Structures are given as structure tokens and as C-alpha cells.
Coordinates of C-alpha atoms in Angstrom, one line a residue:
M390 CA 83.2 150.2 -28.2
A391 CA 82.9 148.1 -31.3
A392 CA 81.9 144.9 -29.4
P393 CA 78.8 146.3 -27.6
V394 CA 77.6 147.9 -30.8
L395 CA 77.8 144.6 -32.7
R396 CA 76.0 142.8 -29.9
C397 CA 73.1 145.3 -30.0
C398 CA 72.8 145.0 -33.8
L399 CA 72.9 141.3 -33.7
R400 CA 70.2 141.2 -31.0
R401 CA 67.9 143.4 -33.1
V402 CA 68.4 141.3 -36.2
L403 CA 67.5 138.1 -34.3
E404 CA 64.4 139.6 -32.7
R405 CA 63.1 140.7 -36.1
S406 CA 63.8 137.3 -37.6
P407 CA 60.7 135.1 -38.0
V408 CA 62.6 132.0 -37.1
F409 CA 63.5 133.0 -33.5
S410 CA 60.6 135.5 -32.8
R411 CA 58.4 133.0 -30.8
N412 CA 59.7 130.2 -28.6
D413 CA 56.5 128.1 -28.8
Q414 CA 56.6 127.6 -32.6
H415 CA 58.3 124.8 -34.5
S416 CA 61.3 125.7 -36.6
T417 CA 61.1 124.4 -40.1
L418 CA 64.7 125.2 -40.6
L419 CA 65.9 123.0 -37.7
P420 CA 63.7 119.8 -37.7
C421 CA 66.1 117.6 -35.9
F422 CA 66.5 120.0 -33.0
A423 CA 62.7 120.5 -32.7
N424 CA 62.0 116.8 -32.8
L425 CA 64.4 116.2 -29.9
L426 CA 62.6 118.8 -27.8
I427 CA 59.2 117.4 -28.5
S428 CA 60.0 113.8 -27.9
H429 CA 61.3 114.4 -24.3
R430 CA 58.6 112.9 -22.0
H431 CA 58.5 112.0 -18.3
Y432 CA 56.2 109.0 -18.6
A433 CA 56.5 105.5 -20.0
A434 CA 55.2 104.8 -23.5
K435 CA 52.7 102.0 -24.1
P436 CA 54.2 98.9 -25.5
A437 CA 53.3 98.3 -29.1
K438 CA 50.7 95.7 -29.7
K439 CA 52.0 92.5 -31.1
K440 CA 50.4 91.3 -34.2
K441 CA 48.5 88.1 -33.9
S442 CA 50.5 85.5 -35.5
E443 CA 48.6 83.3 -37.8
P444 CA 48.0 79.8 -36.4
Q445 CA 50.6 77.5 -37.7
K446 CA 49.1 74.8 -39.9
K447 CA 49.6 71.4 -38.4
P448 CA 51.4 69.1 -40.8
Q449 CA 49.0 66.5 -42.2
E450 CA 49.3 63.4 -40.1
S451 CA 50.4 60.5 -42.0
E452 CA 48.4 57.3 -41.7
P453 CA 49.7 55.2 -38.8
K454 CA 51.9 52.4 -40.0
K455 CA 50.6 49.0 -39.1
K456 CA 53.0 47.2 -36.9
K457 CA 54.1 43.9 -38.3
K458 CA 53.1 41.1 -36.0
Q459 CA 56.0 39.1 -34.8
T460 CA 55.3 35.5 -35.7
S461 CA 56.6 33.1 -33.1
I462 CA 58.3 29.9 -34.3
P463 CA 56.2 26.9 -33.3
L464 CA 57.9 24.6 -30.9
L465 CA 58.9 21.1 -31.9
K466 CA 56.8 18.2 -30.5
E467 CA 59.2 15.5 -29.6
P468 CA 63.0 15.5 -29.3
T469 CA 65.0 13.1 -31.5
D470 CA 68.0 12.9 -29.2
D471 CA 68.7 12.2 -25.5
V472 CA 70.2 15.7 -25.0
Y473 CA 68.2 18.7 -26.1
L474 CA 67.1 22.2 -25.0
T475 CA 63.7 21.9 -23.2
W476 CA 62.5 25.4 -24.3
C477 CA 62.7 24.3 -28.0
Y478 CA 60.1 21.6 -27.5
E479 CA 56.5 21.5 -26.3
R480 CA 56.0 20.4 -22.7
P481 CA 54.9 16.7 -22.8
V482 CA 51.5 15.8 -21.4
Y483 CA 51.1 12.3 -19.9
D484 CA 48.4 9.9 -18.9
A485 CA 47.9 9.7 -15.1
E486 CA 49.2 6.1 -14.8
E487 CA 52.2 6.8 -16.9
A488 CA 53.1 9.9 -14.8
V489 CA 52.8 8.0 -11.5
D490 CA 55.2 5.3 -12.9
M491 CA 57.7 8.0 -13.8
L492 CA 57.5 9.6 -10.3
K493 CA 58.3 6.2 -8.8
K494 CA 61.3 5.7 -11.1
F495 CA 62.5 9.2 -10.1
Q496 CA 62.3 8.2 -6.5
Q497 CA 64.4 5.1 -7.1
L498 CA 67.1 7.0 -9.1
D499 CA 67.3 9.7 -6.5
F500 CA 67.3 7.3 -3.5
T501 CA 64.7 9.4 -1.7
S502 CA 62.0 8.3 0.7
P503 CA 59.5 5.8 -0.9
N504 CA 56.5 7.0 1.3
Q505 CA 56.9 10.7 0.4
P506 CA 53.7 12.7 -0.3
V507 CA 52.3 13.2 -3.8
F508 CA 50.9 16.6 -4.7
A509 CA 48.5 17.9 -7.3
D510 CA 48.9 21.5 -8.6
I511 CA 45.5 22.4 -10.0
T512 CA 45.3 25.6 -12.0
L513 CA 41.9 27.3 -12.1
D514 CA 39.9 29.7 -14.2
L515 CA 38.3 31.9 -11.5
A516 CA 36.3 34.2 -13.9
M517 CA 32.5 34.0 -13.8
D518 CA 30.7 37.2 -14.9
K519 CA 32.4 40.4 -16.1
K520 CA 33.3 41.5 -12.6
K521 CA 32.7 38.3 -10.6
T522 CA 35.3 35.7 -9.7
V523 CA 35.3 32.6 -7.5
E524 CA 36.1 33.6 -3.9
P525 CA 38.8 31.9 -1.8
F526 CA 37.5 28.7 -0.1
V527 CA 38.5 25.8 2.1
N528 CA 36.9 22.5 1.1
T529 CA 36.9 19.0 2.6
V530 CA 36.5 15.7 0.8
V531 CA 36.7 12.1 1.9
L532 CA 39.3 10.4 -0.3
P533 CA 38.7 6.8 -1.5
Y534 CA 42.0 5.8 0.1
R535 CA 43.2 7.5 3.2
L536 CA 46.8 8.8 3.5
T537 CA 47.3 8.2 7.2
E538 CA 45.6 6.2 9.9
E539 CA 45.2 9.2 12.1
I540 CA 41.6 10.3 12.8
N541 CA 40.6 14.0 13.0
K542 CA 39.4 15.4 16.4
V543 CA 35.8 16.6 16.0
L544 CA 34.0 18.9 18.5
V545 CA 30.2 18.9 18.5
F546 CA 28.1 21.9 19.8
T547 CA 24.7 20.6 21.0
E548 CA 22.5 20.9 24.1
K549 CA 20.3 17.9 23.6
A550 CA 21.3 14.7 25.5
E551 CA 20.3 12.5 22.6
D552 CA 22.5 14.4 20.1
A553 CA 25.4 14.3 22.6
E554 CA 25.1 10.5 23.0
I555 CA 25.0 10.0 19.2
A556 CA 28.1 12.2 18.7
R557 CA 30.0 10.1 21.3
E558 CA 29.0 6.8 19.8
N559 CA 30.3 8.0 16.4
G560 CA 33.7 9.1 17.8
A561 CA 33.4 12.8 18.6
A562 CA 36.3 14.0 20.7
F563 CA 34.4 16.8 22.6
V564 CA 30.6 17.3 23.0
G565 CA 28.8 20.2 24.8
G566 CA 27.0 23.5 24.7
P567 CA 27.8 27.1 25.6
E568 CA 30.0 25.8 28.5
L569 CA 32.7 24.9 25.9
I570 CA 33.1 28.5 24.8
K571 CA 35.4 29.6 27.6
P572 CA 37.8 26.6 27.5
I573 CA 38.1 27.2 23.7
F574 CA 38.9 30.8 24.3
D575 CA 41.6 29.9 26.9
G576 CA 43.1 27.2 24.6
E577 CA 42.3 24.3 26.9
I578 CA 40.2 22.6 24.2
Q579 CA 41.4 22.3 20.6
A580 CA 39.9 20.3 17.8
D581 CA 40.6 19.8 14.1
Y582 CA 36.9 20.5 13.1
Y583 CA 34.0 22.1 14.9
V584 CA 30.4 21.2 14.0
A585 CA 27.1 22.3 15.5
V586 CA 23.3 21.7 15.3
P587 CA 21.4 24.7 13.9
T588 CA 19.9 25.7 17.3
M589 CA 23.5 26.4 18.5
A590 CA 24.6 28.6 15.6
S591 CA 23.6 31.9 17.3
K592 CA 24.9 30.9 20.8
I593 CA 28.5 30.3 19.6
L594 CA 28.9 33.6 17.6
P595 CA 31.5 34.9 20.1
L596 CA 33.9 32.2 18.8
R597 CA 33.8 33.4 15.2
S598 CA 37.0 35.5 15.6
T599 CA 38.8 32.7 17.4
L600 CA 37.9 29.8 15.2
K601 CA 38.0 31.9 11.9
K602 CA 37.9 29.4 9.0
K603 CA 37.0 26.5 11.3
F604 CA 33.8 28.2 12.6
P605 CA 30.8 26.0 11.8
K606 CA 28.9 27.0 8.6
I607 CA 26.0 25.6 6.6
K608 CA 27.9 26.0 3.4
N609 CA 30.6 23.5 4.2
G610 CA 28.3 21.0 5.9
S611 CA 29.4 21.7 9.5
V612 CA 26.0 22.9 10.6
S613 CA 23.3 20.1 10.4
Y614 CA 20.7 18.2 12.4
D615 CA 22.4 14.9 11.3
V616 CA 25.0 14.7 14.0
A617 CA 26.1 11.2 13.2
E618 CA 26.8 12.0 9.5
M619 CA 28.8 15.1 10.4
V620 CA 31.0 13.3 12.9
R621 CA 31.7 10.4 10.5
F622 CA 32.6 12.8 7.6
F623 CA 34.8 15.2 9.5
K624 CA 36.7 12.4 11.3
L625 CA 38.0 11.0 7.9
C626 CA 37.9 14.1 5.6
H627 CA 40.8 15.6 3.8
E628 CA 41.2 19.4 3.4
Y629 CA 42.4 21.5 0.5
E630 CA 42.4 25.3 0.1
L631 CA 42.2 28.0 -2.6
L632 CA 44.3 30.9 -1.2
E633 CA 43.5 34.5 -1.6
N634 CA 45.0 36.3 -4.7
D635 CA 45.9 33.0 -6.2
N636 CA 44.5 30.8 -9.0
F637 CA 45.7 27.3 -8.2
I638 CA 45.3 24.7 -5.4
H639 CA 48.3 22.8 -4.0
A640 CA 46.7 19.6 -2.6
T641 CA 48.2 16.4 -1.1
I642 CA 46.5 13.4 -2.8
A643 CA 48.5 10.3 -1.8
T644 CA 51.9 8.9 -0.8
L645 CA 54.3 7.5 -3.4
D646 CA 54.3 4.0 -1.9
M647 CA 50.5 3.6 -2.6
P648 CA 49.4 1.5 -5.6
N649 CA 49.0 3.4 -8.8
E650 CA 45.2 2.8 -8.9
Q651 CA 44.7 4.3 -5.5
I652 CA 46.8 7.4 -6.3
V653 CA 44.7 8.0 -9.5
A654 CA 41.4 7.4 -7.7
N655 CA 42.3 10.0 -5.0
L656 CA 43.3 12.4 -7.8
D657 CA 39.9 11.9 -9.5
A658 CA 38.0 12.5 -6.2
I659 CA 39.9 15.8 -5.6
I660 CA 39.3 17.1 -9.1
K661 CA 35.6 16.3 -9.1
D662 CA 35.2 18.0 -5.7
V663 CA 37.1 21.1 -6.9
C664 CA 34.8 21.4 -9.9
K665 CA 31.7 21.8 -7.6
S666 CA 33.0 25.3 -6.5
K667 CA 32.1 26.8 -9.9
P668 CA 28.9 26.3 -12.0
L669 CA 29.5 24.5 -15.2
S670 CA 27.6 27.2 -17.1
Y671 CA 30.6 29.5 -16.7
G672 CA 32.9 27.1 -18.5
P673 CA 35.6 24.7 -17.3
F674 CA 37.0 25.4 -13.8
V675 CA 40.2 23.4 -14.0
T676 CA 42.5 24.4 -16.8
R677 CA 45.8 22.6 -16.0
L678 CA 46.9 19.7 -13.8
I679 CA 50.4 18.9 -12.7
I680 CA 51.4 16.0 -10.4
R681 CA 54.7 15.8 -8.5
S682 CA 56.3 14.3 -5.4
S683 CA 58.4 16.0 -2.8
S684 CA 61.7 15.3 -4.6
S685 CA 60.7 15.2 -8.2
E686 CA 59.8 17.6 -11.1
G687 CA 56.2 18.3 -12.1
L688 CA 54.5 16.3 -14.8
D689 CA 51.6 17.6 -16.8
L690 CA 48.6 15.3 -17.0
K691 CA 45.7 14.9 -19.4
L692 CA 42.8 16.2 -17.3
E693 CA 39.8 15.6 -19.5
R694 CA 39.1 12.1 -17.9
F695 CA 38.8 13.7 -14.5
L696 CA 36.4 16.5 -15.4
P697 CA 32.6 16.3 -15.1
K698 CA 30.9 15.7 -18.5
G699 CA 29.5 19.2 -18.7
A700 CA 32.9 20.7 -18.1
V701 CA 34.4 18.6 -20.9
K702 CA 31.8 19.8 -23.4
A703 CA 32.4 23.4 -22.3
K704 CA 36.1 22.9 -22.8
V705 CA 35.6 21.5 -26.3
K706 CA 33.4 24.5 -27.2
E707 CA 36.1 26.9 -25.9
A708 CA 38.8 25.2 -28.0
E709 CA 36.6 25.5 -31.1
K710 CA 36.1 29.2 -30.4
E711 CA 39.8 29.7 -30.1
E712 CA 40.4 27.9 -33.4
E713 CA 37.8 30.1 -35.1
K714 CA 39.5 33.2 -33.7
G715 CA 42.9 32.0 -34.9
K716 CA 41.5 31.4 -38.4
E717 CA 39.9 34.9 -38.5
K718 CA 43.3 36.5 -37.5
E719 CA 45.1 34.5 -40.2
E720 CA 42.5 35.7 -42.8
E721 CA 43.0 39.4 -41.7
E722 CA 46.8 39.1 -41.9
D723 CA 46.5 37.6 -45.4
S724 CA 44.2 40.4 -46.5
D725 CA 46.6 43.0 -45.1
D726 CA 49.5 41.4 -46.9
E727 CA 47.6 41.5 -50.2
G728 CA 46.7 45.2 -49.7
E729 CA 50.4 46.1 -49.1
M730 CA 51.4 44.2 -52.2
Q731 CA 48.9 46.1 -54.4
K732 CA 50.1 49.4 -53.0
S733 CA 53.7 48.6 -53.7
R734 CA 52.8 47.8 -57.3

């Protein structure tokens, strides 16, 4: 009986106690227990906002150090011995007559053919305006001394009987009008050069895709009323070409067994004709000239004597400008060196 009595008394005491009288009030005596009850939630808490970090200050950029220009050692002019490294010396430049003599000596030492062809490698400056350059071309020239005795086959487009008779008298291989178009398409008629009178220019347009570079044009002199002059020129002419995406011409100028004077004369004719493809107001067209034979090395030539007078003057002015630029660069380098010396002090 003692246990029930104690339970009843304890219940009454607890009910009268202010701490446990109401369930919805916080207990000041049990703060930890109350906090646990209140903090129990069935939803996610919002993430705390991150404080904006202050922008990191960029380190002060130091002044860019000037790169020291690598000065190349100048090449020696002439070797003093028979055995030497070619890359240590400047490439020799010869007069035309001297270079031709050397090519003939090379032929004798190598026991090669004496009538092998002689070539000229002509390096060009194609620049004109800021965005303009010289377009690829195919030119023809009559050399003072012919390389072979063969005569080119010339076809003349004309409908006039008088022009046809003149063309045959001057050695044309084929003469006719629109009736020649089909045989040319079929490959029955082939010629080295095709010329026409202006009245035939529109009638032979279907042949443009077949003849391509050989199609008659006013620009290269293959369209003219002077039939006799056209036939005489193209029978004996010599052709050279500036290829696309290239800046030099590889032209045959002579054979090695020809006299030196004839080889030089043909070279002069080629260079002067090449210079016509670019106006002199844009500066020199030919910048380098190399002569070689089929079995020999190339020899650099002095090309000033072959250039037109206006081109020589332009080349001299260009050389003077380059010298002035070189002097200005040297002065700038000297001033930079003096400034560095003062800073170090």
C-alpha cells in the first residue's frame, strides 16, 4: 500500500510545480532539453549567404623587359684558302661574261654535253599597291639569237581571202574561219600559237576552254589586223611563264655551245621583256638573277646592266632607304644601351 500512496503524492507535487504545470512553456531550468525540442524541423534550412570576397588586387605589372636583339655576325667576303665552309662567306656575284666562262669550264670538267641548255632563274618583286600584285602571265619574245632551227606552227583565224593569202605567204601552218573550230575540238588540228583578226574574236569563243592560255588575246598581241606581223613574230618567238603562287621565272635563254656574246644578248632581251610586265613607278621588278646550265650549279649575276634605266634609279633609291632605316635602328639601339647604363648606375 505504500507504493500507490507515494505515487499519488508525487503526482500532486509535480502538478503543483510551476516548472511542469504547462507543456507549451519553455523551461528555464532545462535549457538544453528545450533547445533540442525547438530546433527539430521538417524542412530544409536556407543556406547561409556567402560574404562577398573583396576583389583581389592584381599585382602591379612590371615593365616589359626589352628583348635584346641578337646581332648576327657578318659573313666574310672572300675565302683565303681553297677549302672553306660556304655558309661562312657571302655568295659571290659575277659579271655575265665571267659567269658564262665558268659554266663552260664546269662542262669540260664534268664531261657533259656541250650543247646543253642554259637557264636564267629570275626572282621578282610582285608587290604593286597594298593589296595588288602582278598576276601570273605567259609572255613571248623574239630572241636576238635563236636556240633551234625549228619554226613554230601558227594558225590564223580569218574569213577574208586577202588576209588568208598574206598569212600563207608569211608561213602560216593553218588558215581558216569558223570551219576550223570542230577539227580543233576533235584534235585533228594542233598548232603552237593561235592568232586571229578582231572580227573573228567573238566567233571563236567556244574554243576558249580548249585552247586556254593559247586562246588569242589583244594583250599578248595575238589579235590584230596586221596578219603578216603576227605570223612572222609567233613563228620565231620564245615563250616564258610566271607560274601561279610563285615569284620567279625559270627561262631557257641559250645553249652552252653558243658564243658568250650571244648568250649575254639573249639574257638581256629576256630581262628587258620581263620588266615590261610591271610599271617602273612601283619599283624594280627583277630583284635577283641566277644563271645555270643543266649540269652545273647556279651563279649569281650583277643585274643592273640588264635593267631599264628607270628601274636602276628606283633600285638605287630603295637601297638608300634601306641604309637610312639601318642607321635609324643603330641609333635607337645605342640610345637604349645608354639608358640601361644610366639605370644601372
